[in-house]
């Protein structure tokens, strides 16, 4: 048994719908590692319960695992808008959401996250919780757009901010690594927010707007 399995054995169990979705993602989808896993998913549920948001924005749906975790933790009256650029799996993602008890509170949008941030923010109550897990090259641009629409006390949760530890490697200069590094530096130098990086899975940064 490794430490990851030990942790999984000592936290809340993975709900059946998510266990099934995780398995299907690893069988049917390219790059299944992009899917949130049991441990990170339980963390997202708990963060959502703690923050008690009214409106959530998710940038990067993939197969919908993380979306369902946020939905599980949402208080009554909360909704989530989730954005996915890939059109190929839209119907199956929507079907998966329909199986959730909170399916009516989930809206899937197909399109580029950078283009949709402002338009979705203008549709109703401001977002007070945002999950960033889309194009790593665009993380700095997402951040600047989000800081223009989020009110004090709102939270940004950014995934993959350690990026397989490539952020430490001088020989890692690909565009995605460069995007993550630029984002991390941008957040670190921004006095408008409080921030902490959790070494969970591939790195999870929690950011609170002051």
Short mmCIF file of C-alpha atoms in Angstrom, two decimals:
data_model
loop_
_atom_site.label_atom_id
_atom_site.label_comp_id
_atom_site.label_asym_id
_atom_site.label_seq_id
_atom_site.Cartn_x
_atom_site.Cartn_y
_atom_site.Cartn_z
CA UNK A 1 0.00 0.00 0.00
CA UNK A 2 1.33 3.47 -0.88
CA UNK A 3 0.50 6.76 0.83
CA UNK A 4 -2.08 7.72 -1.81
CA UNK A 5 -4.03 4.53 -1.18
CA UNK A 6 -3.74 5.02 2.58
CA UNK A 7 -5.25 8.50 2.24
CA UNK A 8 -8.04 7.22 0.00
CA UNK A 9 -8.86 4.53 2.56
CA UNK A 10 -9.17 7.07 5.36
CA UNK A 11 -11.41 9.73 3.81
CA UNK A 12 -15.04 9.83 2.75
CA UNK A 13 -15.80 7.20 0.10
CA UNK A 14 -16.13 8.07 -3.55
CA UNK A 15 -19.83 8.26 -4.53
CA UNK A 16 -20.95 5.55 -6.99
CA UNK A 17 -21.66 7.97 -9.84
CA UNK A 18 -18.19 9.46 -9.57
CA UNK A 19 -16.51 6.07 -9.27
CA UNK A 20 -18.24 4.95 -12.45
CA UNK A 21 -17.41 8.21 -14.26
CA UNK A 22 -13.75 8.00 -13.26
CA UNK A 23 -13.51 4.44 -14.57
CA UNK A 24 -15.22 5.29 -17.87
CA UNK A 25 -13.01 8.34 -18.31
CA UNK A 26 -9.91 6.15 -18.02
CA UNK A 27 -11.30 3.63 -20.49
CA UNK A 28 -12.84 5.92 -23.10
CA UNK A 29 -11.08 9.28 -23.06
CA UNK A 30 -7.69 10.50 -24.23
CA UNK A 31 -5.51 11.99 -21.47
CA UNK A 32 -7.59 10.49 -18.62
CA UNK A 33 -5.12 11.85 -16.09
CA UNK A 34 -6.84 15.20 -16.61
CA UNK A 35 -9.78 13.84 -14.62
CA UNK A 36 -10.06 14.84 -10.97
CA UNK A 37 -9.59 11.83 -8.71
CA UNK A 38 -11.19 10.61 -5.47
CA UNK A 39 -8.95 12.52 -3.05
CA UNK A 40 -8.95 15.81 -4.91
CA UNK A 41 -12.67 15.46 -5.51
CA UNK A 42 -13.41 15.11 -1.79
CA UNK A 43 -11.30 18.21 -1.20
CA UNK A 44 -13.33 20.18 -3.75
CA UNK A 45 -16.56 19.08 -2.08
CA UNK A 46 -15.29 20.19 1.33
CA UNK A 47 -13.99 23.53 0.04
CA UNK A 48 -17.38 24.20 -1.53
CA UNK A 49 -19.17 23.39 1.71
CA UNK A 50 -16.79 25.69 3.61
CA UNK A 51 -17.04 28.63 1.18
CA UNK A 52 -20.81 28.27 0.65
CA UNK A 53 -20.83 30.07 -2.70
CA UNK A 54 -23.90 31.41 -4.45
CA UNK A 55 -22.53 31.01 -7.97
CA UNK A 56 -19.57 28.93 -9.24
CA UNK A 57 -17.65 29.17 -12.51
CA UNK A 58 -15.55 26.26 -13.73
CA UNK A 59 -13.07 26.70 -16.58
CA UNK A 60 -12.41 23.25 -18.02
CA UNK A 61 -15.09 20.58 -17.63
CA UNK A 62 -13.33 17.58 -19.23
CA UNK A 63 -15.56 14.60 -18.34
CA UNK A 64 -17.46 16.41 -15.58
CA UNK A 65 -16.00 14.78 -12.46
CA UNK A 66 -14.95 18.02 -10.76
CA UNK A 67 -18.24 19.68 -11.77
CA UNK A 68 -20.18 16.99 -9.97
CA UNK A 69 -17.98 17.43 -6.89
CA UNK A 70 -18.79 21.14 -6.77
CA UNK A 71 -22.46 20.36 -7.31
CA UNK A 72 -22.38 17.88 -4.43
CA UNK A 73 -21.01 20.51 -2.07
CA UNK A 74 -23.15 23.44 -3.24
CA UNK A 75 -25.61 24.94 -0.75
CA UNK A 76 -29.26 25.27 -1.78
CA UNK A 77 -29.75 27.98 -4.38
CA UNK A 78 -26.19 27.80 -5.71
CA UNK A 79 -25.54 27.16 -9.40
CA UNK A 80 -22.45 26.25 -11.42
CA UNK A 81 -21.53 27.31 -14.96
CA UNK A 82 -18.90 25.02 -16.45
CA UNK A 83 -17.02 25.75 -19.68
CA UNK A 84 -15.51 23.14 -22.02
CA UNK A 85 -13.81 23.86 -25.34
CA UNK A 86 -14.13 20.29 -26.72
CA UNK A 87 -17.44 19.76 -28.52
CA UNK A 88 -17.07 16.01 -29.06
CA UNK A 89 -18.36 14.80 -25.68
CA UNK A 90 -20.92 17.51 -24.92
CA UNK A 91 -23.96 15.21 -25.09
CA UNK A 92 -22.52 12.57 -22.78
CA UNK A 93 -21.38 15.23 -20.30
CA UNK A 94 -24.88 16.71 -20.20
CA UNK A 95 -26.33 13.22 -19.72
CA UNK A 96 -23.95 12.67 -16.80
CA UNK A 97 -25.04 15.94 -15.20
CA UNK A 98 -28.69 15.00 -15.64
CA UNK A 99 -28.06 11.96 -13.44
CA UNK A 100 -26.96 14.19 -10.57
CA UNK A 101 -29.45 15.30 -7.89
CA UNK A 102 -28.22 18.85 -8.64
CA UNK A 103 -28.38 18.48 -12.40
CA UNK A 104 -30.83 21.36 -12.77
CA UNK A 105 -28.26 23.68 -11.18
CA UNK A 106 -25.46 22.83 -13.64
CA UNK A 107 -25.06 24.68 -16.97
CA UNK A 108 -22.57 23.40 -19.53
CA UNK A 109 -21.17 25.92 -22.01
CA UNK A 110 -19.16 24.83 -25.04
CA UNK A 111 -16.60 27.40 -26.12
CA UNK A 112 -13.35 29.11 -25.30
CA UNK A 113 -13.05 29.91 -21.58
CA UNK A 114 -11.25 33.19 -22.14
CA UNK A 115 -14.06 34.42 -24.38
CA UNK A 116 -16.84 33.35 -22.01
CA UNK A 117 -15.62 34.60 -18.62
CA UNK A 118 -16.95 38.14 -18.93
CA UNK A 119 -20.16 37.28 -20.77
CA UNK A 120 -21.14 34.65 -18.19
CA UNK A 121 -20.33 37.04 -15.35
CA UNK A 122 -22.71 39.58 -16.86
CA UNK A 123 -25.63 37.14 -16.89
CA UNK A 124 -26.50 37.32 -13.21
CA UNK A 125 -25.19 37.36 -9.67
CA UNK A 126 -21.38 37.65 -9.49
CA UNK A 127 -19.33 34.49 -9.22
CA UNK A 128 -17.88 33.95 -5.77
CA UNK A 129 -15.99 30.71 -6.49
CA UNK A 130 -14.01 29.87 -9.64
CA UNK A 131 -12.17 26.66 -10.56
CA UNK A 132 -9.44 27.12 -13.17
CA UNK A 133 -8.48 23.93 -15.00
CA UNK A 134 -8.41 24.82 -18.70
CA UNK A 135 -5.64 25.84 -21.12
CA UNK A 136 -2.48 26.20 -19.00
CA UNK A 137 -1.04 28.71 -21.46
CA UNK A 138 -3.98 31.02 -20.75
CA UNK A 139 -3.89 30.90 -16.94
CA UNK A 140 -2.42 34.43 -16.63
CA UNK A 141 -5.10 35.85 -18.94
CA UNK A 142 -7.86 34.00 -17.08
CA UNK A 143 -6.56 35.46 -13.84
CA UNK A 144 -6.58 39.06 -15.03
CA UNK A 145 -10.10 38.67 -16.43
CA UNK A 146 -11.35 37.08 -13.22
CA UNK A 147 -9.83 39.79 -11.04
CA UNK A 148 -11.93 42.26 -13.00
CA UNK A 149 -15.22 40.56 -12.11
CA UNK A 150 -14.75 39.01 -8.65
CA UNK A 151 -15.80 40.87 -5.53
CA UNK A 152 -13.92 40.84 -2.19
CA UNK A 153 -14.17 37.49 -0.46
CA UNK A 154 -14.43 35.47 -3.67
CA UNK A 155 -12.21 32.43 -4.18
CA UNK A 156 -10.23 31.13 -7.13
CA UNK A 157 -9.06 27.50 -7.03
CA UNK A 158 -6.43 26.80 -9.69
CA UNK A 159 -5.44 23.24 -10.60
CA UNK A 160 -2.11 21.85 -11.89
CA UNK A 161 -0.02 24.69 -10.49
CA UNK A 162 3.00 22.45 -9.81
CA UNK A 163 2.68 20.82 -13.26
CA UNK A 164 4.55 17.57 -12.58
CA UNK A 165 7.22 19.69 -10.84
CA UNK A 166 8.14 21.18 -14.22
CA UNK A 167 7.87 24.63 -12.61
CA UNK A 168 11.24 23.79 -10.98
CA UNK A 169 13.00 22.47 -14.07
CA UNK A 170 15.17 24.88 -16.00
CA UNK A 171 14.97 22.65 -19.08
CA UNK A 172 11.13 22.77 -19.13
CA UNK A 173 10.28 25.69 -21.40
CA UNK A 174 7.19 24.47 -23.24
CA UNK A 175 4.24 26.92 -23.52
CA UNK A 176 2.12 25.16 -20.89
CA UNK A 177 4.88 25.16 -18.29
CA UNK A 178 5.61 28.80 -19.12
CA UNK A 179 1.94 29.63 -18.61
CA UNK A 180 1.82 27.96 -15.20
CA UNK A 181 5.04 29.66 -14.10
CA UNK A 182 3.75 33.06 -15.22
CA UNK A 183 0.48 32.48 -13.40
CA UNK A 184 2.21 31.42 -10.19
CA UNK A 185 4.48 34.48 -10.30
CA UNK A 186 1.54 36.76 -11.04
CA UNK A 187 -0.45 35.48 -8.08
CA UNK A 188 2.56 35.52 -5.75
CA UNK A 189 3.18 39.21 -6.49
CA UNK A 190 -0.47 40.29 -6.28
CA UNK A 191 -1.31 42.06 -3.01
CA UNK A 192 -4.99 42.06 -3.92
CA UNK A 193 -5.24 38.40 -2.89
CA UNK A 194 -4.29 35.90 -0.22
CA UNK A 195 -2.85 32.70 -1.63
CA UNK A 196 -1.50 29.26 -0.79
CA UNK A 197 -0.35 26.30 -2.92
CA UNK A 198 -1.37 22.87 -1.66
CA UNK A 199 0.81 19.97 -2.87
CA UNK A 200 -2.28 17.89 -3.63
CA UNK A 201 -1.87 15.74 -6.70
CA UNK A 202 -0.44 18.15 -9.33
CA UNK A 203 -0.68 21.28 -7.19
CA UNK A 204 -3.80 23.20 -6.16
CA UNK A 205 -3.63 26.94 -5.48
CA UNK A 206 -6.27 28.55 -3.27
CA UNK A 207 -6.68 32.29 -3.82
CA UNK A 208 -8.95 34.62 -1.85
CA UNK A 209 -9.72 38.11 -3.12
CA UNK A 210 -9.11 40.59 -0.30
#
